[in-house]
Short mmCIF file of N, CA and C in Angstrom, two decimals:
data_model
loop_
_atom_site.label_atom_id
_atom_site.label_comp_id
_atom_site.label_asym_id
_atom_site.label_seq_id
_atom_site.Cartn_x
_atom_site.Cartn_y
_atom_site.Cartn_z
N MET A 1 0.85 -1.18 0.00
CA MET A 1 0.00 0.00 0.00
C MET A 1 0.89 1.24 0.00
N PRO A 2 0.65 2.21 -0.89
CA PRO A 2 1.48 3.41 -0.91
C PRO A 2 1.39 4.19 0.39
N GLN A 3 2.48 4.86 0.69
CA GLN A 3 2.52 5.70 1.88
C GLN A 3 2.31 7.14 1.46
N HIS A 4 1.62 7.91 2.26
CA HIS A 4 1.36 9.31 1.97
C HIS A 4 1.79 10.13 3.18
N VAL A 5 2.69 11.08 2.96
CA VAL A 5 3.14 11.94 4.04
C VAL A 5 3.26 13.36 3.50
N SER A 6 3.36 14.34 4.38
CA SER A 6 3.51 15.73 3.97
C SER A 6 4.84 16.27 4.43
N ALA A 7 5.39 17.19 3.66
CA ALA A 7 6.66 17.82 4.01
C ALA A 7 6.73 19.17 3.32
N SER A 8 7.69 19.97 3.72
CA SER A 8 7.95 21.24 3.06
C SER A 8 9.40 21.30 2.67
N THR A 9 9.68 22.04 1.62
CA THR A 9 11.05 22.29 1.22
C THR A 9 11.24 23.80 1.21
N GLY A 10 12.43 24.25 1.51
CA GLY A 10 12.70 25.68 1.54
C GLY A 10 12.88 26.28 0.17
N ALA A 11 12.92 25.47 -0.90
CA ALA A 11 13.16 25.99 -2.24
C ALA A 11 12.03 26.92 -2.65
N SER A 12 12.41 28.05 -3.23
CA SER A 12 11.42 29.02 -3.71
C SER A 12 12.06 29.87 -4.77
N THR A 13 11.26 30.29 -5.76
CA THR A 13 11.78 31.16 -6.79
C THR A 13 11.37 32.61 -6.59
N ALA A 14 10.53 32.92 -5.62
CA ALA A 14 10.07 34.29 -5.38
C ALA A 14 10.95 34.95 -4.33
N SER A 15 11.29 36.21 -4.54
CA SER A 15 12.06 36.93 -3.53
C SER A 15 11.12 37.45 -2.45
N ALA A 16 11.68 37.76 -1.30
CA ALA A 16 10.85 38.19 -0.16
C ALA A 16 10.18 39.53 -0.44
N SER A 17 10.77 40.39 -1.26
CA SER A 17 10.20 41.71 -1.48
C SER A 17 9.26 41.77 -2.69
N ALA A 18 9.35 40.82 -3.58
CA ALA A 18 8.51 40.85 -4.78
C ALA A 18 7.14 40.24 -4.48
N PRO A 19 6.08 40.81 -5.06
CA PRO A 19 4.76 40.20 -4.87
C PRO A 19 4.73 38.85 -5.59
N PRO A 20 3.99 37.89 -5.03
CA PRO A 20 3.96 36.59 -5.68
C PRO A 20 3.29 36.68 -7.05
N SER A 21 3.84 35.96 -8.00
CA SER A 21 3.24 35.91 -9.33
C SER A 21 3.17 34.46 -9.76
N ALA A 22 2.35 34.20 -10.73
CA ALA A 22 2.19 32.83 -11.20
C ALA A 22 3.51 32.33 -11.77
N PRO A 23 3.96 31.17 -11.32
CA PRO A 23 5.21 30.64 -11.87
C PRO A 23 5.03 30.19 -13.32
N THR A 24 6.04 30.39 -14.12
CA THR A 24 6.05 29.92 -15.50
C THR A 24 6.52 28.47 -15.53
N ALA A 25 6.40 27.84 -16.68
CA ALA A 25 6.92 26.48 -16.85
C ALA A 25 8.42 26.45 -16.56
N ALA A 26 9.14 27.51 -16.96
CA ALA A 26 10.58 27.58 -16.68
C ALA A 26 10.84 27.68 -15.18
N ASP A 27 10.02 28.42 -14.44
CA ASP A 27 10.15 28.50 -12.98
C ASP A 27 9.93 27.12 -12.35
N LEU A 28 8.92 26.42 -12.84
CA LEU A 28 8.63 25.08 -12.29
C LEU A 28 9.79 24.13 -12.57
N LEU A 29 10.35 24.21 -13.78
CA LEU A 29 11.49 23.35 -14.12
C LEU A 29 12.69 23.68 -13.25
N GLU A 30 12.94 24.94 -13.02
CA GLU A 30 14.05 25.34 -12.15
C GLU A 30 13.84 24.79 -10.73
N PHE A 31 12.60 24.88 -10.23
CA PHE A 31 12.28 24.38 -8.90
C PHE A 31 12.50 22.86 -8.81
N VAL A 32 11.97 22.09 -9.77
CA VAL A 32 12.11 20.64 -9.66
C VAL A 32 13.56 20.21 -9.81
N ARG A 33 14.32 20.92 -10.64
CA ARG A 33 15.75 20.58 -10.78
C ARG A 33 16.51 20.86 -9.48
N SER A 34 16.29 22.02 -8.88
CA SER A 34 17.01 22.33 -7.64
C SER A 34 16.56 21.43 -6.50
N THR A 35 15.28 21.09 -6.44
CA THR A 35 14.79 20.20 -5.40
C THR A 35 15.34 18.79 -5.59
N ALA A 36 15.43 18.34 -6.83
CA ALA A 36 15.97 17.00 -7.11
C ALA A 36 17.44 16.88 -6.72
N ALA A 37 18.14 18.01 -6.66
CA ALA A 37 19.54 18.01 -6.26
C ALA A 37 19.72 18.00 -4.74
N ASP A 38 18.64 18.12 -3.98
CA ASP A 38 18.68 18.11 -2.51
C ASP A 38 18.72 16.65 -2.04
N THR A 39 19.91 16.10 -1.92
CA THR A 39 20.05 14.67 -1.59
C THR A 39 19.45 14.31 -0.24
N GLU A 40 19.50 15.22 0.72
CA GLU A 40 18.91 14.94 2.03
C GLU A 40 17.39 14.74 1.90
N LEU A 41 16.73 15.61 1.13
CA LEU A 41 15.29 15.47 0.91
C LEU A 41 14.99 14.18 0.13
N ILE A 42 15.74 13.93 -0.92
CA ILE A 42 15.51 12.73 -1.74
C ILE A 42 15.69 11.47 -0.89
N ASP A 43 16.71 11.45 -0.06
CA ASP A 43 16.96 10.28 0.81
C ASP A 43 15.90 10.11 1.88
N SER A 44 15.14 11.17 2.20
CA SER A 44 14.13 11.09 3.26
C SER A 44 12.83 10.43 2.80
N LEU A 45 12.65 10.26 1.50
CA LEU A 45 11.40 9.69 0.99
C LEU A 45 11.31 8.21 1.35
N PRO A 46 10.24 7.80 2.05
CA PRO A 46 10.07 6.37 2.33
C PRO A 46 9.73 5.64 1.03
N LEU A 47 10.44 4.55 0.76
CA LEU A 47 10.21 3.78 -0.46
C LEU A 47 9.50 2.48 -0.13
N ASP A 48 8.49 2.18 -0.90
CA ASP A 48 7.70 0.96 -0.74
C ASP A 48 8.05 0.05 -1.91
N PRO A 49 8.35 -1.23 -1.67
CA PRO A 49 8.73 -2.12 -2.77
C PRO A 49 7.59 -2.43 -3.73
N GLU A 50 6.35 -2.14 -3.34
CA GLU A 50 5.22 -2.55 -4.17
C GLU A 50 4.43 -1.40 -4.80
N GLY A 51 4.46 -0.22 -4.20
CA GLY A 51 3.64 0.87 -4.73
C GLY A 51 4.39 2.18 -4.67
N ARG A 52 3.93 3.13 -5.49
CA ARG A 52 4.55 4.45 -5.47
C ARG A 52 4.28 5.13 -4.13
N THR A 53 5.22 5.93 -3.69
CA THR A 53 5.07 6.74 -2.48
C THR A 53 5.25 8.19 -2.88
N TRP A 54 4.64 9.07 -2.10
CA TRP A 54 4.80 10.48 -2.43
C TRP A 54 4.71 11.34 -1.19
N VAL A 55 5.38 12.51 -1.30
CA VAL A 55 5.39 13.53 -0.26
C VAL A 55 5.01 14.84 -0.94
N ARG A 56 4.05 15.54 -0.36
CA ARG A 56 3.66 16.85 -0.89
C ARG A 56 4.71 17.87 -0.47
N LEU A 57 5.13 18.70 -1.41
CA LEU A 57 6.13 19.74 -1.16
C LEU A 57 5.48 21.11 -1.35
N GLU A 58 6.14 22.12 -0.84
CA GLU A 58 5.70 23.49 -1.04
C GLU A 58 6.40 24.02 -2.29
N GLY A 59 5.64 24.22 -3.36
CA GLY A 59 6.21 24.68 -4.62
C GLY A 59 6.25 26.19 -4.72
N PRO A 60 6.89 26.71 -5.76
CA PRO A 60 7.02 28.16 -5.91
C PRO A 60 5.70 28.82 -6.33
N GLY A 61 5.44 30.01 -5.81
CA GLY A 61 4.31 30.82 -6.26
C GLY A 61 2.95 30.17 -6.15
N GLY A 62 2.76 29.33 -5.12
CA GLY A 62 1.47 28.67 -4.94
C GLY A 62 1.28 27.43 -5.79
N SER A 63 2.34 26.93 -6.39
CA SER A 63 2.23 25.71 -7.20
C SER A 63 2.11 24.49 -6.31
N GLU A 64 1.65 23.41 -6.90
CA GLU A 64 1.55 22.12 -6.23
C GLU A 64 2.78 21.32 -6.60
N ALA A 65 3.46 20.73 -5.63
CA ALA A 65 4.68 19.98 -5.90
C ALA A 65 4.68 18.66 -5.14
N TRP A 66 5.35 17.67 -5.71
CA TRP A 66 5.39 16.33 -5.13
C TRP A 66 6.77 15.70 -5.32
N LEU A 67 7.19 14.96 -4.32
CA LEU A 67 8.36 14.08 -4.39
C LEU A 67 7.78 12.68 -4.50
N ILE A 68 8.14 11.93 -5.55
CA ILE A 68 7.51 10.64 -5.82
C ILE A 68 8.56 9.54 -5.93
N GLY A 69 8.30 8.41 -5.25
CA GLY A 69 9.14 7.22 -5.35
C GLY A 69 8.46 6.19 -6.25
N TRP A 70 9.23 5.60 -7.13
CA TRP A 70 8.74 4.66 -8.14
C TRP A 70 9.43 3.31 -7.97
N PRO A 71 8.74 2.29 -7.46
CA PRO A 71 9.36 0.97 -7.42
C PRO A 71 9.64 0.47 -8.84
N PRO A 72 10.52 -0.51 -8.99
CA PRO A 72 10.77 -1.08 -10.31
C PRO A 72 9.47 -1.54 -10.97
N GLY A 73 9.34 -1.23 -12.25
CA GLY A 73 8.21 -1.71 -13.03
C GLY A 73 6.91 -0.96 -12.85
N THR A 74 6.91 0.19 -12.19
CA THR A 74 5.66 0.93 -11.96
C THR A 74 5.53 2.10 -12.94
N GLY A 75 4.30 2.60 -13.07
CA GLY A 75 4.05 3.73 -13.95
C GLY A 75 2.71 4.37 -13.64
N THR A 76 2.44 5.44 -14.34
CA THR A 76 1.22 6.21 -14.09
C THR A 76 0.05 5.81 -14.96
N GLY A 77 0.29 5.22 -16.11
CA GLY A 77 -0.75 5.08 -17.12
C GLY A 77 -0.91 6.43 -17.82
N TRP A 78 -1.64 6.44 -18.93
CA TRP A 78 -1.83 7.66 -19.71
C TRP A 78 -2.74 8.63 -18.96
N HIS A 79 -2.35 9.90 -18.89
CA HIS A 79 -3.12 10.92 -18.17
C HIS A 79 -2.71 12.31 -18.63
N ASP A 80 -3.49 13.30 -18.23
CA ASP A 80 -3.09 14.70 -18.41
C ASP A 80 -3.33 15.44 -17.10
N HIS A 81 -2.96 16.72 -17.07
CA HIS A 81 -3.10 17.53 -15.87
C HIS A 81 -4.04 18.71 -16.11
N ALA A 82 -4.98 18.51 -17.03
CA ALA A 82 -6.01 19.50 -17.33
C ALA A 82 -5.41 20.86 -17.66
N GLU A 83 -5.84 21.89 -16.94
CA GLU A 83 -5.44 23.27 -17.22
C GLU A 83 -4.09 23.66 -16.62
N SER A 84 -3.40 22.72 -15.99
CA SER A 84 -2.13 23.03 -15.33
C SER A 84 -0.95 22.79 -16.26
N GLN A 85 0.04 23.67 -16.15
CA GLN A 85 1.33 23.41 -16.77
C GLN A 85 2.19 22.74 -15.71
N GLY A 86 3.28 22.12 -16.10
CA GLY A 86 4.07 21.43 -15.11
C GLY A 86 5.49 21.17 -15.54
N ALA A 87 6.21 20.52 -14.64
CA ALA A 87 7.59 20.12 -14.89
C ALA A 87 7.92 18.97 -13.95
N PHE A 88 8.84 18.11 -14.38
CA PHE A 88 9.35 17.08 -13.48
C PHE A 88 10.80 16.77 -13.84
N THR A 89 11.52 16.31 -12.84
CA THR A 89 12.92 15.92 -12.99
C THR A 89 13.14 14.63 -12.23
N THR A 90 13.92 13.75 -12.81
CA THR A 90 14.32 12.51 -12.14
C THR A 90 15.45 12.84 -11.17
N ALA A 91 15.30 12.44 -9.93
CA ALA A 91 16.34 12.68 -8.92
C ALA A 91 17.23 11.45 -8.73
N ARG A 92 16.68 10.28 -8.95
CA ARG A 92 17.42 9.03 -8.76
C ARG A 92 16.83 8.01 -9.74
N GLY A 93 17.68 7.16 -10.30
CA GLY A 93 17.22 6.15 -11.25
C GLY A 93 16.97 6.77 -12.61
N THR A 94 16.14 6.10 -13.42
CA THR A 94 15.78 6.57 -14.76
C THR A 94 14.29 6.38 -14.96
N LEU A 95 13.63 7.41 -15.46
CA LEU A 95 12.22 7.32 -15.82
C LEU A 95 12.09 7.45 -17.33
N THR A 96 11.04 6.86 -17.87
CA THR A 96 10.69 7.01 -19.28
C THR A 96 9.37 7.75 -19.35
N GLU A 97 9.31 8.76 -20.22
CA GLU A 97 8.05 9.45 -20.47
C GLU A 97 7.64 9.17 -21.91
N ASN A 98 6.46 8.61 -22.07
CA ASN A 98 5.81 8.50 -23.37
C ASN A 98 4.77 9.60 -23.42
N SER A 99 4.77 10.38 -24.50
CA SER A 99 3.82 11.49 -24.60
C SER A 99 3.27 11.59 -26.01
N LEU A 100 2.25 12.42 -26.13
CA LEU A 100 1.62 12.69 -27.42
C LEU A 100 1.95 14.11 -27.85
N ALA A 101 2.48 14.26 -29.05
CA ALA A 101 2.82 15.57 -29.60
C ALA A 101 1.60 16.12 -30.34
N VAL A 102 0.51 16.28 -29.60
CA VAL A 102 -0.72 16.81 -30.16
C VAL A 102 -1.54 17.39 -29.01
N ARG A 103 -2.23 18.46 -29.26
CA ARG A 103 -3.09 19.04 -28.24
C ARG A 103 -4.48 18.43 -28.38
N LEU A 104 -4.94 17.81 -27.32
CA LEU A 104 -6.27 17.19 -27.33
C LEU A 104 -7.33 18.20 -26.95
N PRO A 105 -8.55 18.01 -27.41
CA PRO A 105 -9.63 18.88 -26.96
C PRO A 105 -9.78 18.78 -25.44
N SER A 106 -10.15 19.87 -24.79
CA SER A 106 -10.24 19.87 -23.32
C SER A 106 -11.47 19.14 -22.81
N GLY A 107 -12.44 18.88 -23.65
CA GLY A 107 -13.63 18.16 -23.19
C GLY A 107 -14.54 17.81 -24.35
N GLY A 108 -15.64 17.12 -24.02
CA GLY A 108 -16.64 16.80 -25.01
C GLY A 108 -16.35 15.57 -25.85
N TRP A 109 -15.42 14.74 -25.41
CA TRP A 109 -15.12 13.53 -26.16
C TRP A 109 -14.84 12.36 -25.21
N LYS A 110 -15.03 11.16 -25.70
CA LYS A 110 -14.73 9.93 -24.94
C LYS A 110 -13.68 9.09 -25.64
N THR A 111 -13.66 9.14 -26.99
CA THR A 111 -12.72 8.33 -27.77
C THR A 111 -12.17 9.17 -28.91
N LEU A 112 -10.84 9.10 -29.10
CA LEU A 112 -10.18 9.80 -30.21
C LEU A 112 -9.29 8.82 -30.95
N GLU A 113 -9.20 9.00 -32.25
CA GLU A 113 -8.23 8.24 -33.03
C GLU A 113 -7.05 9.17 -33.29
N LEU A 114 -5.87 8.73 -32.89
CA LEU A 114 -4.67 9.54 -33.00
C LEU A 114 -4.04 9.37 -34.38
N ALA A 115 -3.49 10.42 -34.92
CA ALA A 115 -2.80 10.37 -36.20
C ALA A 115 -1.44 9.70 -36.03
N ASP A 116 -0.87 9.25 -37.12
CA ASP A 116 0.47 8.68 -37.10
C ASP A 116 1.48 9.77 -36.72
N GLY A 117 2.54 9.38 -36.07
CA GLY A 117 3.64 10.30 -35.78
C GLY A 117 3.47 11.19 -34.57
N VAL A 118 2.47 10.94 -33.73
CA VAL A 118 2.27 11.80 -32.56
C VAL A 118 2.98 11.28 -31.31
N ASP A 119 3.50 10.06 -31.35
CA ASP A 119 4.14 9.48 -30.17
C ASP A 119 5.56 9.98 -29.99
N ARG A 120 5.89 10.31 -28.74
CA ARG A 120 7.24 10.74 -28.37
C ARG A 120 7.68 9.92 -27.16
N GLU A 121 8.95 9.58 -27.10
CA GLU A 121 9.51 8.87 -25.94
C GLU A 121 10.77 9.59 -25.49
N ARG A 122 10.89 9.80 -24.18
CA ARG A 122 12.08 10.42 -23.58
C ARG A 122 12.55 9.54 -22.43
N ARG A 123 13.83 9.29 -22.38
CA ARG A 123 14.42 8.63 -21.21
C ARG A 123 15.05 9.73 -20.39
N LEU A 124 14.71 9.74 -19.09
CA LEU A 124 15.15 10.81 -18.21
C LEU A 124 15.94 10.22 -17.04
N PRO A 125 17.28 10.13 -17.19
CA PRO A 125 18.10 9.67 -16.07
C PRO A 125 18.19 10.75 -15.00
N ALA A 126 18.78 10.42 -13.87
CA ALA A 126 18.92 11.37 -12.76
C ALA A 126 19.49 12.69 -13.26
N GLY A 127 18.85 13.78 -12.84
CA GLY A 127 19.27 15.12 -13.21
C GLY A 127 18.60 15.66 -14.46
N LYS A 128 17.87 14.82 -15.18
CA LYS A 128 17.19 15.26 -16.40
C LYS A 128 15.70 15.41 -16.14
N GLY A 129 15.10 16.41 -16.77
CA GLY A 129 13.68 16.64 -16.60
C GLY A 129 13.12 17.41 -17.76
N ARG A 130 11.89 17.83 -17.63
CA ARG A 130 11.25 18.59 -18.69
C ARG A 130 10.06 19.37 -18.15
N ALA A 131 9.71 20.41 -18.87
CA ALA A 131 8.51 21.19 -18.57
C ALA A 131 7.48 20.89 -19.65
N PHE A 132 6.20 21.13 -19.34
CA PHE A 132 5.15 20.90 -20.32
C PHE A 132 3.99 21.85 -20.07
N GLY A 133 3.19 22.04 -21.11
CA GLY A 133 2.06 22.96 -21.04
C GLY A 133 0.77 22.27 -20.67
N GLN A 134 -0.30 23.03 -20.72
CA GLN A 134 -1.63 22.52 -20.39
C GLN A 134 -2.03 21.40 -21.35
N HIS A 135 -2.84 20.48 -20.84
CA HIS A 135 -3.41 19.38 -21.62
C HIS A 135 -2.34 18.44 -22.17
N HIS A 136 -1.17 18.41 -21.57
CA HIS A 136 -0.10 17.51 -21.99
C HIS A 136 -0.47 16.08 -21.59
N VAL A 137 -0.59 15.18 -22.56
CA VAL A 137 -0.95 13.79 -22.29
C VAL A 137 0.32 12.94 -22.30
N HIS A 138 0.52 12.21 -21.19
CA HIS A 138 1.71 11.37 -21.10
C HIS A 138 1.51 10.23 -20.12
N GLU A 139 2.48 9.34 -20.12
CA GLU A 139 2.61 8.33 -19.06
C GLU A 139 4.08 8.34 -18.66
N VAL A 140 4.32 8.09 -17.37
CA VAL A 140 5.67 8.06 -16.84
C VAL A 140 5.89 6.68 -16.24
N LEU A 141 7.05 6.09 -16.57
CA LEU A 141 7.33 4.71 -16.18
C LEU A 141 8.72 4.55 -15.60
N ASN A 142 8.84 3.68 -14.59
CA ASN A 142 10.14 3.20 -14.15
C ASN A 142 10.27 1.80 -14.74
N GLU A 143 10.98 1.70 -15.85
CA GLU A 143 11.09 0.43 -16.56
C GLU A 143 12.18 -0.48 -16.00
N SER A 144 12.90 -0.03 -14.98
CA SER A 144 13.93 -0.86 -14.37
C SER A 144 13.31 -2.09 -13.72
N GLY A 145 14.01 -3.18 -13.79
CA GLY A 145 13.55 -4.40 -13.13
C GLY A 145 14.00 -4.52 -11.69
N ASP A 146 14.93 -3.62 -11.27
CA ASP A 146 15.48 -3.81 -9.92
C ASP A 146 15.84 -2.53 -9.17
N THR A 147 15.59 -1.36 -9.74
CA THR A 147 16.02 -0.11 -9.10
C THR A 147 14.85 0.86 -8.93
N HIS A 148 14.69 1.37 -7.72
CA HIS A 148 13.72 2.44 -7.47
C HIS A 148 14.16 3.71 -8.22
N ALA A 149 13.21 4.50 -8.63
CA ALA A 149 13.47 5.83 -9.15
C ALA A 149 12.76 6.82 -8.23
N VAL A 150 13.26 8.05 -8.19
CA VAL A 150 12.65 9.12 -7.40
C VAL A 150 12.61 10.35 -8.31
N SER A 151 11.50 11.08 -8.25
CA SER A 151 11.37 12.28 -9.08
C SER A 151 10.67 13.38 -8.31
N VAL A 152 10.80 14.61 -8.84
CA VAL A 152 10.15 15.78 -8.27
C VAL A 152 9.26 16.38 -9.36
N HIS A 153 8.00 16.71 -9.00
CA HIS A 153 7.01 17.24 -9.94
C HIS A 153 6.42 18.52 -9.39
N ALA A 154 6.08 19.47 -10.28
CA ALA A 154 5.41 20.70 -9.86
C ALA A 154 4.40 21.10 -10.93
N TYR A 155 3.26 21.66 -10.48
CA TYR A 155 2.15 22.03 -11.36
C TYR A 155 1.59 23.38 -10.95
N TYR A 156 1.26 24.19 -11.95
CA TYR A 156 0.57 25.45 -11.68
C TYR A 156 -0.41 25.71 -12.81
N PRO A 157 -1.65 26.10 -12.47
CA PRO A 157 -2.18 26.16 -11.11
C PRO A 157 -2.25 24.77 -10.50
N PRO A 158 -2.41 24.70 -9.15
CA PRO A 158 -2.53 23.40 -8.52
C PRO A 158 -3.58 22.55 -9.26
N LEU A 159 -3.32 21.27 -9.36
CA LEU A 159 -4.14 20.38 -10.19
C LEU A 159 -5.62 20.44 -9.86
N PRO A 160 -6.44 20.88 -10.83
CA PRO A 160 -7.89 20.89 -10.63
C PRO A 160 -8.46 19.49 -10.84
N LEU A 161 -7.79 18.72 -11.68
CA LEU A 161 -8.21 17.34 -11.95
C LEU A 161 -7.14 16.66 -12.79
N ILE A 162 -7.23 15.35 -12.87
CA ILE A 162 -6.40 14.54 -13.77
C ILE A 162 -7.37 13.69 -14.57
N ARG A 163 -7.19 13.70 -15.89
CA ARG A 163 -7.98 12.80 -16.74
C ARG A 163 -7.10 11.59 -17.05
N ARG A 164 -7.66 10.39 -16.84
CA ARG A 164 -6.94 9.14 -17.11
C ARG A 164 -7.50 8.51 -18.38
N PHE A 165 -6.59 7.97 -19.19
CA PHE A 165 -6.93 7.42 -20.49
C PHE A 165 -6.45 5.98 -20.61
N SER A 166 -7.11 5.22 -21.47
CA SER A 166 -6.57 3.93 -21.90
C SER A 166 -6.17 4.12 -23.35
N ARG A 167 -5.25 3.27 -23.79
CA ARG A 167 -4.75 3.39 -25.15
C ARG A 167 -4.65 2.02 -25.77
N SER A 168 -5.21 1.88 -26.96
CA SER A 168 -5.10 0.65 -27.74
C SER A 168 -4.74 1.07 -29.15
N GLY A 169 -3.47 0.90 -29.52
CA GLY A 169 -3.01 1.36 -30.83
C GLY A 169 -3.20 2.86 -30.96
N ALA A 170 -3.94 3.26 -32.00
CA ALA A 170 -4.16 4.69 -32.24
C ALA A 170 -5.38 5.23 -31.51
N VAL A 171 -6.07 4.39 -30.75
CA VAL A 171 -7.30 4.83 -30.08
C VAL A 171 -7.01 5.20 -28.62
N LEU A 172 -7.34 6.44 -28.28
CA LEU A 172 -7.21 6.94 -26.92
C LEU A 172 -8.62 7.12 -26.37
N ARG A 173 -8.86 6.55 -25.19
CA ARG A 173 -10.21 6.57 -24.61
C ARG A 173 -10.15 7.18 -23.21
N LEU A 174 -11.00 8.17 -22.95
CA LEU A 174 -11.12 8.75 -21.62
C LEU A 174 -11.79 7.72 -20.72
N GLU A 175 -11.12 7.37 -19.61
CA GLU A 175 -11.63 6.35 -18.70
C GLU A 175 -12.13 6.90 -17.37
N GLN A 176 -11.46 7.95 -16.87
CA GLN A 176 -11.78 8.43 -15.53
C GLN A 176 -11.30 9.86 -15.35
N VAL A 177 -12.04 10.61 -14.56
CA VAL A 177 -11.61 11.95 -14.16
C VAL A 177 -11.45 11.93 -12.65
N GLU A 178 -10.24 12.27 -12.17
CA GLU A 178 -9.95 12.31 -10.73
C GLU A 178 -9.84 13.75 -10.29
N ARG A 179 -10.32 14.02 -9.10
CA ARG A 179 -10.24 15.34 -8.50
C ARG A 179 -9.27 15.28 -7.31
N PRO A 180 -8.78 16.42 -6.85
CA PRO A 180 -7.78 16.42 -5.76
C PRO A 180 -8.18 15.58 -4.55
N GLU A 181 -9.43 15.56 -4.17
CA GLU A 181 -9.82 14.76 -3.00
C GLU A 181 -9.61 13.27 -3.22
N ASP A 182 -9.44 12.84 -4.47
CA ASP A 182 -9.22 11.42 -4.77
C ASP A 182 -7.79 10.97 -4.47
N TRP A 183 -6.83 11.89 -4.42
CA TRP A 183 -5.44 11.48 -4.23
C TRP A 183 -4.73 12.17 -3.08
N GLN A 184 -5.41 13.03 -2.33
CA GLN A 184 -4.71 13.70 -1.22
C GLN A 184 -5.04 13.08 0.09
#
């Protein structure tokens, strides 16, 4: 059973004298990279051999941030983050991100047929990450057979929902919509 705990990190991109502003995708990427380099924080994450574990972090400018542990062979399945932009960086191990290089409609559909050439794959070893915009559809996997991976993620605005999809060849099907109360 996954473990859920809360924590704070001192990392912030806003200065004490400046009024808070919405963080950009670049701000989120800077935050996840610097947080992933905090070995004391990364080492503090409890790892479960069977399920992902996560710790909520305090992100920059009111963003939502998470430290996530990935046992060997685990993944998220296909999903998006709705109206939120985001970034993530691998802190330990290697993650694979499969994504779609196409903007999906924000609503009003259950099944879509994807065109050829929209699939992208990135391998993200420790220290590597990426930022993404709204409605970014992807899955993240720890394909290792024997090594845990750890990553840092940040989203702004805080996640209003996550849409989960199933995929069979070129067909993408909306399966479930999760709200924050479902995962906090």
